[in-house]
XYZ file of C-alpha atoms in Angstrom:
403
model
C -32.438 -6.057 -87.172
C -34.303 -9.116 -85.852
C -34.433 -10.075 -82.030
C -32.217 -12.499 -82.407
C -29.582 -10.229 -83.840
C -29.545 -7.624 -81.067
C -28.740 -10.313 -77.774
C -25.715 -11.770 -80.391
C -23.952 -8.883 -81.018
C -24.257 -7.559 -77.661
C -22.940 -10.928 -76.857
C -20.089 -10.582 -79.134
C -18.996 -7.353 -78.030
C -18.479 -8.505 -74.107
C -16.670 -10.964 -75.516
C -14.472 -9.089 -77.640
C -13.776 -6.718 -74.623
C -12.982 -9.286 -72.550
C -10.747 -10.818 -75.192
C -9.064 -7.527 -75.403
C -8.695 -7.332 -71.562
C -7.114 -10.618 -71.515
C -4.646 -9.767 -74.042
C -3.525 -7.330 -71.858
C -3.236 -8.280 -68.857
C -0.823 -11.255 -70.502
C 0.757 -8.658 -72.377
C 1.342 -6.440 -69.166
C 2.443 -9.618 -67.906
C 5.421 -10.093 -69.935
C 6.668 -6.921 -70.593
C 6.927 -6.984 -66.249
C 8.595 -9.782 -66.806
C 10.793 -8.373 -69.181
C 11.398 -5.470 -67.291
C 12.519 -7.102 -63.839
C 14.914 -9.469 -66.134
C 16.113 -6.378 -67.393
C 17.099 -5.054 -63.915
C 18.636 -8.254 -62.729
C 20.904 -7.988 -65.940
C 21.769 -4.678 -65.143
C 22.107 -4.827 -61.465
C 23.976 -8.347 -61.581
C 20.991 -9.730 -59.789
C 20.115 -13.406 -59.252
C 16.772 -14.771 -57.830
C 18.651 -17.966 -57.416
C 21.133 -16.599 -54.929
C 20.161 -15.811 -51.511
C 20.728 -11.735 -51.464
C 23.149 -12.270 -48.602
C 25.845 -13.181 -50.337
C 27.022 -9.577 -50.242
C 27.574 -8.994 -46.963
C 31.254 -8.724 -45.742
C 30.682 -11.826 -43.675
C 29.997 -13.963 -46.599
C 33.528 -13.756 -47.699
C 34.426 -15.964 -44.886
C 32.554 -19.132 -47.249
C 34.481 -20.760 -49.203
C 32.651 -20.157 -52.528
C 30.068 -17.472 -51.587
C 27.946 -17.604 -54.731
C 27.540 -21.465 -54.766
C 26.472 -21.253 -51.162
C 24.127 -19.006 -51.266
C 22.608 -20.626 -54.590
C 22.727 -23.930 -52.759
C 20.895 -22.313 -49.767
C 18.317 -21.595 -52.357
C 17.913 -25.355 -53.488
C 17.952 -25.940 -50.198
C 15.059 -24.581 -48.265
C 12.547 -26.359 -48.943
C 10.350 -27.831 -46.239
C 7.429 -30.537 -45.655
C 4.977 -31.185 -42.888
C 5.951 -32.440 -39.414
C 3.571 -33.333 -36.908
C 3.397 -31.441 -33.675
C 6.517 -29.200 -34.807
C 4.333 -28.486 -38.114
C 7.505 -27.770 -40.716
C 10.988 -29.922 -41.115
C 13.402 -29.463 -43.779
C 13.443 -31.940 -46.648
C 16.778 -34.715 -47.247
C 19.427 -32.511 -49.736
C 22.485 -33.434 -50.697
C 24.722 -30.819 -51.846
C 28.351 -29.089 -51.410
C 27.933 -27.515 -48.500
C 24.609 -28.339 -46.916
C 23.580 -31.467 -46.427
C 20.455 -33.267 -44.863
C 19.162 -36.256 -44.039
C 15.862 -38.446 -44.458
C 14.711 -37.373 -40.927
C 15.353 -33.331 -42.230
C 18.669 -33.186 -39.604
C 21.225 -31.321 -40.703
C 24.775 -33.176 -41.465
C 27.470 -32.810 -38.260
C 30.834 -34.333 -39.390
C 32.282 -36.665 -37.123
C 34.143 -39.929 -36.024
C 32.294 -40.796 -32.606
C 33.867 -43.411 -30.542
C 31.388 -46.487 -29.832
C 31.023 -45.192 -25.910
C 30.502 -41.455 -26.796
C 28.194 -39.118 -24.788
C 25.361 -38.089 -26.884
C 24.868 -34.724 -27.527
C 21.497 -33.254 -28.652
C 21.242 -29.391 -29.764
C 18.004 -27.894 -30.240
C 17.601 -24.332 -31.637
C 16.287 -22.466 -35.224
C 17.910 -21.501 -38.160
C 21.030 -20.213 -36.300
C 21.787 -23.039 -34.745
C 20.501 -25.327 -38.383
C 23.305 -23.189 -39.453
C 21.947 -20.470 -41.994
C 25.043 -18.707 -43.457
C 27.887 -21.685 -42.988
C 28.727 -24.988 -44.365
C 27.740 -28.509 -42.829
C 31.659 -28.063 -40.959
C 30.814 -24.613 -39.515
C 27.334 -24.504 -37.820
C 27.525 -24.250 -33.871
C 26.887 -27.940 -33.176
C 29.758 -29.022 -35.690
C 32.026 -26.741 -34.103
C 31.132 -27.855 -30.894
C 31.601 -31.761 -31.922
C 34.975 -31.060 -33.321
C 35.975 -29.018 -30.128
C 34.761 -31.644 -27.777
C 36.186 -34.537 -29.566
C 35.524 -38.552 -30.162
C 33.920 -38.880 -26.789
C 31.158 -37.028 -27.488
C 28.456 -37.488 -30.637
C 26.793 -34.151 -31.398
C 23.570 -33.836 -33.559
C 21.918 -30.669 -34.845
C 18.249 -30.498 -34.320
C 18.255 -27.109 -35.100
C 15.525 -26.053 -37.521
C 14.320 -22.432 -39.196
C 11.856 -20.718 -37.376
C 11.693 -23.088 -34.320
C 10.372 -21.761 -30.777
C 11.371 -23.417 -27.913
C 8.266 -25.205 -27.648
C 8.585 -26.904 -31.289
C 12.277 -27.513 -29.993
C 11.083 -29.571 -26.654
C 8.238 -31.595 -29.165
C 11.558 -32.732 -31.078
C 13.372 -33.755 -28.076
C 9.769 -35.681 -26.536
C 9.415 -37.200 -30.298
C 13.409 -38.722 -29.953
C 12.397 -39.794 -26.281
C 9.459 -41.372 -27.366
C 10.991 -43.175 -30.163
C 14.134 -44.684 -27.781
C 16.342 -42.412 -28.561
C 18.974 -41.235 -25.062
C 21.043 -38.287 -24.658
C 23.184 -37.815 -22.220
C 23.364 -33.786 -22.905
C 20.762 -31.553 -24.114
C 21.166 -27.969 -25.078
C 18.614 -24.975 -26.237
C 20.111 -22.439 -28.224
C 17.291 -19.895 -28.322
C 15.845 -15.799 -27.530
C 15.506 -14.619 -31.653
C 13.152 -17.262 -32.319
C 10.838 -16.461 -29.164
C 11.559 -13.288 -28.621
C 10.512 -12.119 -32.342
C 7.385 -13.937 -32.394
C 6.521 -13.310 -28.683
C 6.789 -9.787 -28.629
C 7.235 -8.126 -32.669
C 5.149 -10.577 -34.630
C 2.426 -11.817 -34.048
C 3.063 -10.828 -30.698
C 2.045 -13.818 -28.820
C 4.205 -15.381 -25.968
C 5.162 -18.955 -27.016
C 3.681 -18.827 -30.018
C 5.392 -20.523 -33.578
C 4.567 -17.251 -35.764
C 4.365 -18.950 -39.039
C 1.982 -21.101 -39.232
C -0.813 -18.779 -37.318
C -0.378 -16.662 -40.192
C -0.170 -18.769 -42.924
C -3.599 -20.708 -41.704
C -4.979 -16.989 -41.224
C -3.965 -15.978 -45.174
C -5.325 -19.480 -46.081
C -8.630 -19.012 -44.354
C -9.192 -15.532 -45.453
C -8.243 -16.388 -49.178
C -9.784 -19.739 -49.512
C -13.214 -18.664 -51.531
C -10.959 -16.948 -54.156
C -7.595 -19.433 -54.219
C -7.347 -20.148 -57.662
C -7.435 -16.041 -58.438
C -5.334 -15.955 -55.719
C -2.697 -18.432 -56.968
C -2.663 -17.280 -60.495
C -2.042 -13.941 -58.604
C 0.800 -14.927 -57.010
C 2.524 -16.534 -59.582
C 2.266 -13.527 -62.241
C 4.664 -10.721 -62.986
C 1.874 -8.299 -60.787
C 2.650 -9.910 -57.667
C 6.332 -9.647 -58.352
C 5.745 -5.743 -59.356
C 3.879 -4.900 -56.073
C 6.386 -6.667 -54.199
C 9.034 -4.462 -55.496
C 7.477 -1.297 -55.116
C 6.737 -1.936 -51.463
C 10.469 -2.404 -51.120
C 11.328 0.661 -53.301
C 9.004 2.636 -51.166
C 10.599 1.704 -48.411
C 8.283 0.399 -44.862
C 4.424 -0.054 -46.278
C 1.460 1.840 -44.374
C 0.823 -1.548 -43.050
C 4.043 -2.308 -41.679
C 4.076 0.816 -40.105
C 0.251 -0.039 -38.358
C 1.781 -2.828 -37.235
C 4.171 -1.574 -35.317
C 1.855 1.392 -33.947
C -0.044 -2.113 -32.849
C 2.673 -4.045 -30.987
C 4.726 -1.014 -29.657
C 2.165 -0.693 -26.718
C 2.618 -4.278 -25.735
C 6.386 -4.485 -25.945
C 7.266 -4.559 -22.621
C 4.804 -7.114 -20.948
C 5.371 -9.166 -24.330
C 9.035 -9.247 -23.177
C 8.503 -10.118 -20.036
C 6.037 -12.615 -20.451
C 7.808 -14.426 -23.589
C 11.200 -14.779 -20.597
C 9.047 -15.987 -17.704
C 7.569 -18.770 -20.559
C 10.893 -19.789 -21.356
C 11.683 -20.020 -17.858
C 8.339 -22.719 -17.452
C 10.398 -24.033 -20.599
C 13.675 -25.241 -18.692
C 11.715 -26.219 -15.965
C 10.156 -28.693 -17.993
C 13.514 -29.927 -19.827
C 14.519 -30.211 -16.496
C 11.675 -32.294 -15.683
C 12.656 -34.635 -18.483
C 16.309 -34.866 -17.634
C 15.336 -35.659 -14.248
C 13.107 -38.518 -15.545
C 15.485 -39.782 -18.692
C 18.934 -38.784 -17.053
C 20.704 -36.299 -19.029
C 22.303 -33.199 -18.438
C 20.879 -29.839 -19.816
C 22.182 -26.671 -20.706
C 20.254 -23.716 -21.996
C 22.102 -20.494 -24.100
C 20.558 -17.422 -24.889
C 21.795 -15.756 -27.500
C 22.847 -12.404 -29.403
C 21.606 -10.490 -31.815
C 22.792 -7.202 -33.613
C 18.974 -5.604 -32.761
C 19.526 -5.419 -28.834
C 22.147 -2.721 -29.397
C 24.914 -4.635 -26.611
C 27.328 -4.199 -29.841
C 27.425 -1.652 -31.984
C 27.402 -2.378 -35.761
C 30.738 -3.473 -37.014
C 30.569 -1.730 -40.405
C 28.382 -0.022 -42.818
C 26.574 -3.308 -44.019
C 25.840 -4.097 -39.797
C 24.251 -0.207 -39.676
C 22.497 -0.897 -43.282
C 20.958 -3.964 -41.024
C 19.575 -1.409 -37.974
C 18.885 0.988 -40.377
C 16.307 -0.656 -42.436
C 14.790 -2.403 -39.129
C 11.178 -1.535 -37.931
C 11.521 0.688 -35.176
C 9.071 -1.763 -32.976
C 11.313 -4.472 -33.799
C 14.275 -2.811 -32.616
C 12.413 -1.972 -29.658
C 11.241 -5.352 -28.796
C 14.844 -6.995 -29.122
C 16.105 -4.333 -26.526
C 13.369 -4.878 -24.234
C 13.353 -8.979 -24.425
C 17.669 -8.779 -24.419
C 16.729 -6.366 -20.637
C 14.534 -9.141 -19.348
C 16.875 -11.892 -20.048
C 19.522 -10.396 -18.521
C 17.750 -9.993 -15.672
C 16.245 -13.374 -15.224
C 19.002 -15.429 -17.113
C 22.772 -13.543 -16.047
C 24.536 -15.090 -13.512
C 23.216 -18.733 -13.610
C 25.713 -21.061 -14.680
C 25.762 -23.568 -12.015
C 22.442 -24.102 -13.070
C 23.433 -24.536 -16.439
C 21.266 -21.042 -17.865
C 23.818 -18.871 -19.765
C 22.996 -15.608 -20.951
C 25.051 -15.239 -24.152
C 23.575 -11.457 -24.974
C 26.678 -10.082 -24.742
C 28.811 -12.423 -26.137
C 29.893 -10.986 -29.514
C 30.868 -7.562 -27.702
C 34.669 -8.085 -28.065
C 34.421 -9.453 -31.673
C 35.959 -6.711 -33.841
C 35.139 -8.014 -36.972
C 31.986 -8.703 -39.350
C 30.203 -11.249 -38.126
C 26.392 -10.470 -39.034
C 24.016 -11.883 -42.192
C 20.970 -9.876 -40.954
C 19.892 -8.956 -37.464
C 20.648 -12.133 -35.791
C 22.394 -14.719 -38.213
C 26.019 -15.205 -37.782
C 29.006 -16.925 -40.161
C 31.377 -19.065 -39.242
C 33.684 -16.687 -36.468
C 30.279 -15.906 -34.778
C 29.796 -19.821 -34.486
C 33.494 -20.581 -33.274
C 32.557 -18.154 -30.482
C 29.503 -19.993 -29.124
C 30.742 -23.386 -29.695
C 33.844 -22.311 -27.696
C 31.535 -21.221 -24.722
C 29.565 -23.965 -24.750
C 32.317 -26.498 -25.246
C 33.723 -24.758 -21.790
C 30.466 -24.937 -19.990
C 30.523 -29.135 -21.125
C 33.862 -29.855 -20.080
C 33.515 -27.755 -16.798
C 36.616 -25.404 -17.710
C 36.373 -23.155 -14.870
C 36.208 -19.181 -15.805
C 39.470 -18.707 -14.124
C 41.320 -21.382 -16.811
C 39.238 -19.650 -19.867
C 36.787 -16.813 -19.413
C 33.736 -18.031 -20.743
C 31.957 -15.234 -21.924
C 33.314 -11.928 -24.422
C 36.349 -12.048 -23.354
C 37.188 -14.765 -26.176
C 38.002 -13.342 -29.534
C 37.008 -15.162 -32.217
C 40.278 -15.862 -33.316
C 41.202 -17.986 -29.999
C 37.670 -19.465 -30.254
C 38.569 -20.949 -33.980
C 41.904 -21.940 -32.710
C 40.889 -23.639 -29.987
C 38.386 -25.444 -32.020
C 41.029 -26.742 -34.672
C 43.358 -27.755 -32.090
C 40.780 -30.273 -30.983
């Protein structure tokens, strides 16, 4: 054998193992893929469709499955400066947004309404209902032609991204003559479960964190991502139920829980303080809701689906939704001449399904805080119409389709 022989075949070998390794992985790749199709056949699964559509509350939609596959086609997002994330324009069935990424409100204003701006995230966007039956729709249709409602809500928002909207609309010329927050999941989840960090939009810290850590191998990383092994892993951490890292997690947070919660409500208090500051300055009227959730444990869960919800819950996030619902109550009950409602308990009465997951609502959830809110506007005094969960969502719709 001469010398050159020897380095060539050595050559060729690596390169036939490597070939062989290649093959593979590609065939490992399909035969996942394969596999996973297989179960979605079986199972009646479709990636398309928003795994929601089987709770009970979902039957309140109108078509459930084209919703929820609309939802899908729906989601996507783009940059936004100083709010970092705004929904793309769609046009669709049942959801419906515009070039500025603001959710469709139907109405017929008269040319001297009121303006009515509503900030809030995905539950006040409307997650779960049609353009007709998120919060600031109902509330538009329940207050009438004298007032012109828009929905600022977005996905994910903190009530800081929420008061950059309403400074961007200032800025731009734009004067309402009421402005409500609908807020507490947004803040509380990020200020005191993850990533623990009073006043702090969640999201983004970690996707720039993943980014940097990842950057010297992205294109492994993408290729990653986008293979039938990602999908694989993914699944078996949800087969094996909470991950070892999930569970650090919360053995990381748990100890801060409390002074998380506390410090995420005095925050939001600095919050209306400076919408305040605003309205004094640009003369509009503000309101500010905080709102339920099925994690705080003020109403037990409805049905099997609504215990499914608690159930599979991280302990720490249970936790800190209890202990963030305590200090709003504390700081936020009792202050409606100021125009602060605490809404924690508002879905106590509702005997009926009425949660998505632990804190998004369908369409009789929505009646019952565009009812209370619509009350608060108008100045209906507690003694004509209890404001809080003493309405049933049944009077709540009615009394929103008789306006």
């Amino acid at each position: 054998m001469s010398r050159f022989e020897r380095p060539a075949r050595a050559v060729g070998f690596w390169v036939q193992q490597i070939g062989a390794f290649v093959v593979l992985l590609l065939l490992g790749h399909y035969l996942i893929g394969g596999a996973i199709g297989l179960k979605r056949l079986a199972f009646r699964e479709d990636p398309a469709i928003d795994a929601r559509v089987h709770a009970p509350v979902s039957d309140e939609l109108e078509n459930k499955t084209a919703y929820w596959r609309e939802f899908v086609r729906a989601w996507g997002g783009e940059f936004e400066p100083y709010t970092h994330w705004r929904r793309k324009a769609f046009a669709g069935d049942y959801i419906n947004i515009d070039e500025a990424g603001v959710r469709f409100t139907p109405k017929q204003p008269s040319p001297d309404a009121k303006k009515v701006f509503v900030f809030g995230g995905s539950t006040t966007w409307g997650t779960g209902v049609a353009d007709a039956d998120t919060i600031p729709a109902m509330l538009q249709k329940r207050l009438g032609r004298g007032y012109d409602v828009t929905n600022y809500g977005e996905s994910s928002y903190v009530a800081a991204q929420e008061l950059n909207v309403l400074l961007e609309r200032l800025a731009r010329g734009e004067r309402p003559d009421v402005v409500i927050f609908y807020d507490g999941v947004n803040d509380g989840y990020a200020g005191v479960y993850s990533p623990a960090i009073p006043r702090d939009p969640g999201s983004i810290r970690v996707e720039f964190d993943q980014m940097r850590a990842s950057l010297k191998w992205s294109g492994v990383r993408t290729l990653y991502e986008k293979s039938n092994y990602a999908r694989l892993v993914k699944a078996a951490q949800c087969g094996l139920g909470r991950s070892a890292s999930s569970k650090a997690w919360d053995a990381a947070v748990s100890p801060k829980i409390r002074a998380n919660a506390a410090e995420t409500v005095i925050l939001y208090e600095a919050h209306i303080r400076q919408v305040e500051a605003l309205a004094a300055e640009y003369g509009f009227k503000t309101y500010f809701f905080w709102q339920p959730n099925l994690l705080a444990g003020a109403r037990a869960p409805f049905d099997d689906y609504e215990e499914k919800i608690v159930g599979e819950s991280s302990p720490a996030l249970i936790e800190s939704q209890k202990a963030v619902y305590d200090a709003a109550k504390s700081r936020f009950l009792g202050r409606e001449a100021e125009g602060v409602y605490f809404l924690g308990d508002a879905f106590d009465a509702v005997d009926a399904p009425l949660y998505y997951d632990w804190h998004h609502v369908g369409a009789r959830g929505n009646a019952v805080i565009a009812e209370i809110m619509g009350r608060a506007l108008t100045n209906q005094s507690e003694a004509d119409a209890p404001l809080l969960s003493s309405i049933s969502p049944a009077s709540a719709k009615a009394s929103i389709d008789a306006h």
